[in-house]
Short mmCIF file of C-alpha atoms and ligand atoms in Angstrom, two decimals:
data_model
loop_
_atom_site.label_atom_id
_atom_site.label_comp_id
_atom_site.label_asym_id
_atom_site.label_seq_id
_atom_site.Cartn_x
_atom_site.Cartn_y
_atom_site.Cartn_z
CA UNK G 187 46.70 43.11 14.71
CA UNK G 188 45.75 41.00 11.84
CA UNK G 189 42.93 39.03 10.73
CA UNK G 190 43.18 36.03 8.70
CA UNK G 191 39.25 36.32 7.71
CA UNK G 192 38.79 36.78 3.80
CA UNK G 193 36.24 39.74 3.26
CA UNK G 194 33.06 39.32 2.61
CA UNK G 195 30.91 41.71 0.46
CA UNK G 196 27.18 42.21 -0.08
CA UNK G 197 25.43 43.92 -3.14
CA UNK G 198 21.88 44.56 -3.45
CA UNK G 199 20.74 44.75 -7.14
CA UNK G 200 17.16 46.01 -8.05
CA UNK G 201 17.42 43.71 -10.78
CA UNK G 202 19.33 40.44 -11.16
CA UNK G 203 22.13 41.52 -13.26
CA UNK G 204 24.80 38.95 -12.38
CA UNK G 205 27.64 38.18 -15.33
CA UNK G 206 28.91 34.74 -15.44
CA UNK G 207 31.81 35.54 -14.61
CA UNK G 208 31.13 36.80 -11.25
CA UNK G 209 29.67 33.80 -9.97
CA UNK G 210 32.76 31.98 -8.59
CA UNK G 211 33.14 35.03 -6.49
CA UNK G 212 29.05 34.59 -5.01
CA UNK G 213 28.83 32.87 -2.10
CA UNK G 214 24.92 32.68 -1.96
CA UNK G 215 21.99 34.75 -2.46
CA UNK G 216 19.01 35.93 -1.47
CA UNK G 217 15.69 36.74 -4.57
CA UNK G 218 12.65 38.64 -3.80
CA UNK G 219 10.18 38.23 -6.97
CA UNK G 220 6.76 37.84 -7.65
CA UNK G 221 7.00 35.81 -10.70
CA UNK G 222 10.03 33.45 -9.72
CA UNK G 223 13.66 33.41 -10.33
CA UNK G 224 15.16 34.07 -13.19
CA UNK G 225 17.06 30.45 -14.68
CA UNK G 226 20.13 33.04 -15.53
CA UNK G 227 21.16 32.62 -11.70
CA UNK G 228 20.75 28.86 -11.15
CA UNK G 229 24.16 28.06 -12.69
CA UNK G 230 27.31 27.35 -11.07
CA UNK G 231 25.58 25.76 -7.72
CA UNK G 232 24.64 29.08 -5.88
CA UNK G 233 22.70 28.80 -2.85
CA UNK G 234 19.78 30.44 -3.65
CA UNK G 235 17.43 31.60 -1.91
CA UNK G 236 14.14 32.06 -3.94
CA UNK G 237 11.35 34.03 -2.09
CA UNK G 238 8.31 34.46 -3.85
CA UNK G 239 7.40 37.98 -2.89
CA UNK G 240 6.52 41.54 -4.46
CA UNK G 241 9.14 44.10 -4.48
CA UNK G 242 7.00 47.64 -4.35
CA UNK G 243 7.98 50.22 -6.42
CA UNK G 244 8.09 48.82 -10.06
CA UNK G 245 11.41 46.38 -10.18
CA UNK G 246 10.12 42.86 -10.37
CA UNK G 247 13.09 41.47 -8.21
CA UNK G 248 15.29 42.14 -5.66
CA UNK G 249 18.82 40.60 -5.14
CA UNK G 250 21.13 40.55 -2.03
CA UNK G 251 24.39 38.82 -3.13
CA UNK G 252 27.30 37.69 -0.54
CA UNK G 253 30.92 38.19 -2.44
CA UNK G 254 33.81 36.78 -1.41
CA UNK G 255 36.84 38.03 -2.70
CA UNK G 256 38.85 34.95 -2.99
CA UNK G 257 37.41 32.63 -5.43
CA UNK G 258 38.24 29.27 -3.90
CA UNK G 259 34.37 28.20 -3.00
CA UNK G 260 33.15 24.63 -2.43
CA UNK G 261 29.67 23.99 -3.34
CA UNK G 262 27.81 21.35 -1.92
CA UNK G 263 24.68 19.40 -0.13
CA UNK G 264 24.30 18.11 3.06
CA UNK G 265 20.87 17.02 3.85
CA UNK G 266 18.32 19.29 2.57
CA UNK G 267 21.34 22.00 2.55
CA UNK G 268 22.39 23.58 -0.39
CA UNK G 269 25.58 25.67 0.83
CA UNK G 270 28.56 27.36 -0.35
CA UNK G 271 31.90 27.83 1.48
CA UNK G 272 35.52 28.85 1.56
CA UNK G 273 38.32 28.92 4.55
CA UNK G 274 36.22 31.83 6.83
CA UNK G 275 32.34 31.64 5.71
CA UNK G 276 29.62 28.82 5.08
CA UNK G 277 26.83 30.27 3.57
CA UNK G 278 23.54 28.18 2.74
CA UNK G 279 19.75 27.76 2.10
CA UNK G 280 17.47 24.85 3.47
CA UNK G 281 13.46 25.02 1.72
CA UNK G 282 11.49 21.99 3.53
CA UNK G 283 7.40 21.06 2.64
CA UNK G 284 5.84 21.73 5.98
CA UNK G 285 5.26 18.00 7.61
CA UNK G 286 1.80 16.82 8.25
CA UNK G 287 0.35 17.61 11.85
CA UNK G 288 0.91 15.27 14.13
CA UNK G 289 -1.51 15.25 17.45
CA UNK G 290 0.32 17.10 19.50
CA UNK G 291 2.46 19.25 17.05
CA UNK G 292 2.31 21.08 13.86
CA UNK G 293 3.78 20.27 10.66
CA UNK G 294 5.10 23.76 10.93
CA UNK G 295 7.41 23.31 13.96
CA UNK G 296 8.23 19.95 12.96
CA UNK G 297 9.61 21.26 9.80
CA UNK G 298 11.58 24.04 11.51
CA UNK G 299 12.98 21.85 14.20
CA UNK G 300 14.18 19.79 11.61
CA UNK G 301 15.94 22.56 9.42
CA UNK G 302 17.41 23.78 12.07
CA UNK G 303 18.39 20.99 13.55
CA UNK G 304 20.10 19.88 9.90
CA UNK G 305 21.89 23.53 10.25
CA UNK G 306 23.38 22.70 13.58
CA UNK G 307 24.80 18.95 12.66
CA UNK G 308 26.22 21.08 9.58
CA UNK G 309 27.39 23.22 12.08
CA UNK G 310 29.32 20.80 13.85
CA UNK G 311 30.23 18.48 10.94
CA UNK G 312 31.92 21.20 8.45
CA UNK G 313 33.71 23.23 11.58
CA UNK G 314 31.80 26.49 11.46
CA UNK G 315 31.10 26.81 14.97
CA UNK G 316 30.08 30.25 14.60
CA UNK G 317 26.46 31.66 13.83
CA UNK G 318 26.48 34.98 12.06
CA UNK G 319 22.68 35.47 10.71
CA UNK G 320 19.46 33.54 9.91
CA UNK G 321 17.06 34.74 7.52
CA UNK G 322 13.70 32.88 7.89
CA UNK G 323 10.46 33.18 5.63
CA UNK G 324 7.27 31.56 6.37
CA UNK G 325 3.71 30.88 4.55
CA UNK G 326 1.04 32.47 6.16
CA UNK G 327 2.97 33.77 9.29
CA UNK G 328 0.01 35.15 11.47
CA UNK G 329 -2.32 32.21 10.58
CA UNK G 330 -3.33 30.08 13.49
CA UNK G 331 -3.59 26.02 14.08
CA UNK G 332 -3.96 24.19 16.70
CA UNK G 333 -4.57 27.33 18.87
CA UNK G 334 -1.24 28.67 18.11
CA UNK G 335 0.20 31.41 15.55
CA UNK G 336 2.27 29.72 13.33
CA UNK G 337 4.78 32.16 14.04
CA UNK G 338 4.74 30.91 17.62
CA UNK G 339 5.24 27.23 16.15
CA UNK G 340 8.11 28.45 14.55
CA UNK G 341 9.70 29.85 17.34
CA UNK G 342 8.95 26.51 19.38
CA UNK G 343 10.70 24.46 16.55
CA UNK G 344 13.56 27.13 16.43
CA UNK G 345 13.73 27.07 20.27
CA UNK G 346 13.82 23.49 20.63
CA UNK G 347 16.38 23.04 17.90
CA UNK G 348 18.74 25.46 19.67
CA UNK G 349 17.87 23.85 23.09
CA UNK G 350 19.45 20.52 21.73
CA UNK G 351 22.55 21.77 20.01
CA UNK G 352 23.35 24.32 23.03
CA UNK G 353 26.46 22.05 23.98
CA UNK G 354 27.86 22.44 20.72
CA UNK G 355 26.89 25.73 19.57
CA UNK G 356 26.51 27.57 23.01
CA UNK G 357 24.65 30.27 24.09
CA UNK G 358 24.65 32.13 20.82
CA UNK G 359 21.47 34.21 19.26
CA UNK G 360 22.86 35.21 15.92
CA UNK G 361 20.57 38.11 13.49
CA UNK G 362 17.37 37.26 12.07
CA UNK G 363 14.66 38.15 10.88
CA UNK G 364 11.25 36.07 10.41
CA UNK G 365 9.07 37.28 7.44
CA UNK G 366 5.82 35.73 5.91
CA UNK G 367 5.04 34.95 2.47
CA UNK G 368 2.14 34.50 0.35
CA UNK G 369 3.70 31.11 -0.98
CA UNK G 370 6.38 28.33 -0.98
CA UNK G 371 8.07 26.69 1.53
CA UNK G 372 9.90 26.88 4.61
CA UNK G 373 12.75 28.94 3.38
CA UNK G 374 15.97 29.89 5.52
CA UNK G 375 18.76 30.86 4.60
CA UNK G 376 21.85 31.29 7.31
CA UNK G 377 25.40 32.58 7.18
CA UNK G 378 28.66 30.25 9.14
CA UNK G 379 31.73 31.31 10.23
CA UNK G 380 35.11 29.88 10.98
CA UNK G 381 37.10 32.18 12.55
CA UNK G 382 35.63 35.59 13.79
CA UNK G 383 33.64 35.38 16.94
CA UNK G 384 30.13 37.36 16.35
CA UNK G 385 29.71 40.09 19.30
CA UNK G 386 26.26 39.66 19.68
CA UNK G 387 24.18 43.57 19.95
CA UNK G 388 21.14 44.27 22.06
CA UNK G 389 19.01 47.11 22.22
CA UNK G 390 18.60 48.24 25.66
CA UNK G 391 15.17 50.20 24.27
CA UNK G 392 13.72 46.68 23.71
CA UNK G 393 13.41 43.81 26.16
CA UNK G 394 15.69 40.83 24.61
CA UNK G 395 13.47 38.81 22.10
CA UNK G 396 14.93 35.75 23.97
CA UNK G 397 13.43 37.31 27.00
CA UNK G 398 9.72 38.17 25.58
CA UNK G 399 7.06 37.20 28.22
CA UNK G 400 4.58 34.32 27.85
CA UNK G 401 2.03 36.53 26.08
CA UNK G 402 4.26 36.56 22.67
CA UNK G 403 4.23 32.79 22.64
CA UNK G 404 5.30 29.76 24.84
CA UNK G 405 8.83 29.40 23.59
CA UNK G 406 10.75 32.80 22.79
CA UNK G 407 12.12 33.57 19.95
CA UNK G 408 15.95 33.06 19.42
CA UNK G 409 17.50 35.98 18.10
CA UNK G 410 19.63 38.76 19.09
CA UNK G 411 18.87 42.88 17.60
CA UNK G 412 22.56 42.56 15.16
CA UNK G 413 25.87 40.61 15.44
CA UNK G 414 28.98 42.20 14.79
CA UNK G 415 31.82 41.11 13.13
CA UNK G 416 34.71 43.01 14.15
CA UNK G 417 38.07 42.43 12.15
CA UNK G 418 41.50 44.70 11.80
CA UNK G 419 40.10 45.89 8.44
CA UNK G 420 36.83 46.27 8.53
CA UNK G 421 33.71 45.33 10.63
CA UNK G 422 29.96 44.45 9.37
CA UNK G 423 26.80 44.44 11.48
CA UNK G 424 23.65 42.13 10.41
CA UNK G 425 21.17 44.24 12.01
CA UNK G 426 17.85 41.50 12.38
CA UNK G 427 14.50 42.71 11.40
CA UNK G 428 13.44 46.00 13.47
CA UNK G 429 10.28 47.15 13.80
CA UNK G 430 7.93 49.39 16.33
CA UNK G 431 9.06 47.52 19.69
CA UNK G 432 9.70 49.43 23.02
CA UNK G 433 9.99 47.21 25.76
CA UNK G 434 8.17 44.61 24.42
CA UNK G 435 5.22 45.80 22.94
CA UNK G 436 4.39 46.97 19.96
CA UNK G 437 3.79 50.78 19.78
CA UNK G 438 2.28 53.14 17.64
CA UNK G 439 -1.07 50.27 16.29
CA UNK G 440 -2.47 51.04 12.74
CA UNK G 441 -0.06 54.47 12.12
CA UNK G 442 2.66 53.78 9.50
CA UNK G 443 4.11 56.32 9.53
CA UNK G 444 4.81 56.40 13.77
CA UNK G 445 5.57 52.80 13.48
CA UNK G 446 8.53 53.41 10.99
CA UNK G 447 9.74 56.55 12.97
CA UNK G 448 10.22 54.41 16.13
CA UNK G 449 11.57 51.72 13.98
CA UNK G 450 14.63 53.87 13.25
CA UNK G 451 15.26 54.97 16.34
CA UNK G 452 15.64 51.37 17.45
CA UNK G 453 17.59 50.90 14.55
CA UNK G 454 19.98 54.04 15.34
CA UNK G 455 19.92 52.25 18.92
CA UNK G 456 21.59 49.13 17.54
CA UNK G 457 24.08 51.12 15.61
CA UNK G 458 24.77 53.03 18.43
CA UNK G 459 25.38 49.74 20.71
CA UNK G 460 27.73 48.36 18.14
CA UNK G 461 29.80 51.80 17.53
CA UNK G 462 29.92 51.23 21.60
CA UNK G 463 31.80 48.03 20.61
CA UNK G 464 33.88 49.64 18.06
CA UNK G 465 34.62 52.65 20.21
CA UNK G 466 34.21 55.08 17.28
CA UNK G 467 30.65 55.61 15.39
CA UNK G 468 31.58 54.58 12.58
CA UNK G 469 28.25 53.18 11.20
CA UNK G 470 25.53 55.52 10.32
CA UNK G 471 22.10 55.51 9.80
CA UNK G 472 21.97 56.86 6.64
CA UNK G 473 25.05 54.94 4.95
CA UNK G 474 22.93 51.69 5.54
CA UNK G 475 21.16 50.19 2.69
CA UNK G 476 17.74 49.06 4.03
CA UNK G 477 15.32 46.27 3.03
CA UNK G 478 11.77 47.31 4.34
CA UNK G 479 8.70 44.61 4.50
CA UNK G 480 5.85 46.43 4.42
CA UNK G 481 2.37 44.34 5.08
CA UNK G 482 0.06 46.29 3.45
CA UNK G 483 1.26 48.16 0.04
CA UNK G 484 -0.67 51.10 0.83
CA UNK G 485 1.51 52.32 3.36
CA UNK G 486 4.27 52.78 0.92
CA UNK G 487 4.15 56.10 0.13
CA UNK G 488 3.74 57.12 3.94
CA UNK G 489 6.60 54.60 5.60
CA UNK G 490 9.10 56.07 2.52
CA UNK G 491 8.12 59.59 3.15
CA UNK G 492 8.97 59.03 6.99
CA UNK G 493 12.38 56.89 6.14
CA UNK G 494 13.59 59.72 3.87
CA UNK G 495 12.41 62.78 6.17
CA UNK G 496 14.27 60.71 9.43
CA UNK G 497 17.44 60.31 7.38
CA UNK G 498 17.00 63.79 5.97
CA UNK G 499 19.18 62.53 2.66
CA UNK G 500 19.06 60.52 -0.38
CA UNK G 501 18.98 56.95 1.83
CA UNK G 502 19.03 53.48 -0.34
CA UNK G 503 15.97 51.21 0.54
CA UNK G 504 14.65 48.88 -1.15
CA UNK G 505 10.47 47.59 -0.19
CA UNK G 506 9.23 44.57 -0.01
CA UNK G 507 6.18 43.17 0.82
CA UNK G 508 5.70 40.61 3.38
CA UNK G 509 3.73 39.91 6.60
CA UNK G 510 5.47 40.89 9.58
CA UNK G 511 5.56 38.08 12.56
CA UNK G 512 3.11 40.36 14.93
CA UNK G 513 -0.27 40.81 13.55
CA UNK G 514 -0.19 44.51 14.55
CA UNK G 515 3.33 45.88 12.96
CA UNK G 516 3.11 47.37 9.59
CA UNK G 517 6.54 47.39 8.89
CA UNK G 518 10.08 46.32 9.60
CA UNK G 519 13.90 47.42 8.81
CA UNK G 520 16.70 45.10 7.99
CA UNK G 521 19.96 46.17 6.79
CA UNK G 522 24.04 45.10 6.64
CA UNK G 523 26.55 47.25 7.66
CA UNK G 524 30.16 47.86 6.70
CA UNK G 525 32.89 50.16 8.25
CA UNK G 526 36.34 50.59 7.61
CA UNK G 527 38.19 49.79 10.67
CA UNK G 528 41.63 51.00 9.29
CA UNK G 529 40.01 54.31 10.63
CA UNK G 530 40.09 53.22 13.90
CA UNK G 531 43.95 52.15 13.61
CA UNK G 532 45.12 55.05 12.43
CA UNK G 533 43.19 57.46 15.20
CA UNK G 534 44.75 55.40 17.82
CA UNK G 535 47.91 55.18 16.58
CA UNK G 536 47.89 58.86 16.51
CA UNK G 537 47.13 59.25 20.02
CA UNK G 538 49.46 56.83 21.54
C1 3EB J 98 10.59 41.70 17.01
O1 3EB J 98 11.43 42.54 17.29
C2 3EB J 98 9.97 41.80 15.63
O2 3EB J 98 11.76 35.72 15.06
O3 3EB J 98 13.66 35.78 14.03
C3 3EB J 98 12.33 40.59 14.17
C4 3EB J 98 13.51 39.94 13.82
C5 3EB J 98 11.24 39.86 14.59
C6 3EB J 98 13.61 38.55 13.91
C7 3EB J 98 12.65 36.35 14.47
C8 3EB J 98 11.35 38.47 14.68
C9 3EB J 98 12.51 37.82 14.34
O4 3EB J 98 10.18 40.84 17.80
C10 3EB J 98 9.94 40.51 14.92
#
């Protein structure tokens, strides 16, 4: 068993403390700060994605970096896309003005449709056929217009997007997550592949996003709970934003801390699902490094107290704040995980 794929690494820095010479080895990233990014990262055409946001408990930014171990990346634009690549992965960012209204549609889902729509014709053009994870950020998420949340415009531009590239890019609902921000633009970033198909991970706690009823908005919202990545060496899990969601609804209304105790049980779920996959549990809860929104900064000390007493250890997290997609949820979990599958090998070698 062997797997052509080229790893792919992720580092999360408190602080953006990047050398020069590490950036032929960055594939993209991802910047939570209040006050902008620092000019230090804008060199060597990394896809950057800049998110104007707060990072609770005193750093002033937050930095999720992709690393590819082979150094032979091609930078480039296509459309509004700024992306990176090499043989395996196709990482990039797209930032679009919201459009003007039109009569019967918001500048909102316009502007989504269009992003993703420029995503999918990349898609198709560059020969990554393979969706691994969307990361999506959005002004004023639970505002309303036109007697819609914007978050539900979002979805209907997302939706619609997908709905026209289904021949091409088939019935796949990568990771995501869908965050709102005091300021800026449309930002997503999104992650390609060549090569490894993405198992796609549902929680069966949670009715499938895809499947929400009508009352969360006339077009659902297309995302799966993680996608796997299984190779011979090692296998990573983008587990989407997870928050206080049984069934469908939300659970546990204006309580912190219950919200982000049911939050990682659905997140132990997913990891769960995908050790299924992997037949060995070889992700755990409290190996994962975890980026928390939390909507009102308040809540901090209460949704950390119940993170650390749930993982009963020393657990890396970092907070950010940002307004989740559903009025009523106070927080929610993202995180990437990585396993050694040479584990795996060796046990069932051993019993064969
Ligand atoms: C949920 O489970 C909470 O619209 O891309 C989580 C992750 C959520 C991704 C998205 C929304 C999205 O419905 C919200």
């Amino acid at each position: 068993m062997s797997s052509l794929a080229p790893s792919l690494r992720f580092i999360n820095l408190p602080f953006a403390d990047i050398s020069k010479s590490q950036a032929n080895t960055i594939l993209g990233a991802i910047h939570f700060t209040e006050a902008g990014l620092d000019s230090a990262l804008a060199y060597n055409d990394i896809p950057n994605l800049n998110l104007t946001a707060k990072v609770l408990q005193g750093h002033e930014m937050a930095s999720e970096l992709l690393i590819v171990e082979d150094s032979a990346v091609v930078s480039g634009r296509h459309a509004h896309i700024q992306y990176r690549s090499n043989a395996a992965y196709l990482f990039g960012v797209i930032t679009l003005p919201e459009f003007a209204d039109t009569v019967d549609v918001s500048g909102l889902q316009l502007s989504t449709e269009q992003a993703y729509n420029e995503i999918f014709e990349l898609m198709a053009a560059f020969d990554y056929p393979y969706i691994y994870r969307f990361w999506n950020y959005v002004t004023d998420i639970n505002g309303v217009n036109k007697n819609l949340e914007r978050y539900w415009q979002f979805n209907a531009g997302r939706k619609d997007a997908f709905t026209r590239h289904a021949v091409t890019i088939g019935e796949q609902y990568p990771a995501a997550c869908a965050l709102g921000l005091s300021k800026g633009p449309l930002s997503i970033a999104f992650l390609l592949g060549r090569d490894t198909i993405p198992i796609a991970i549902e929680n069966p706690r949670q009715v499938s996003a895809y499947e929400y009823p009508e009352q969360y908005g006339p077009r659902t919202p297309s995302f799966s709970r993680a996608t796997l990545l299984k190779s011979s060496d090692i296998a990573t899990l983008f587990i989407s934003g997870t928050a206080s969601i049984v069934g469908h609804e939300t659970y546990h209304l204006n309580d912190p801390a219950a919200q982000t105790r049911e939050t990682m049980v659905n997140l132990q779920i997913v990891l769960n699902q995908a050790n299924q996959q992997l037949d060995r549990p070889l992700f755990k809860l409290n190996e994962l490094f975890l980026r928390v929104y939390v909507r009102n900064a308040h809540d901090l000390p209460l949704i950390k107290q119940a993170i650390h007493d749930h993982l009963n250890a020393t657990c890396k997290a970092i907070y950010i704040l940002a307004e989740i997609c559903r009025q009523d949820l106070l927080l929610e979990i993202e995180a990437i995980a990585q396993a050694d599958m040479s584990q795996v090998n060796l046990t069932k070698a051993d019993l064969s």
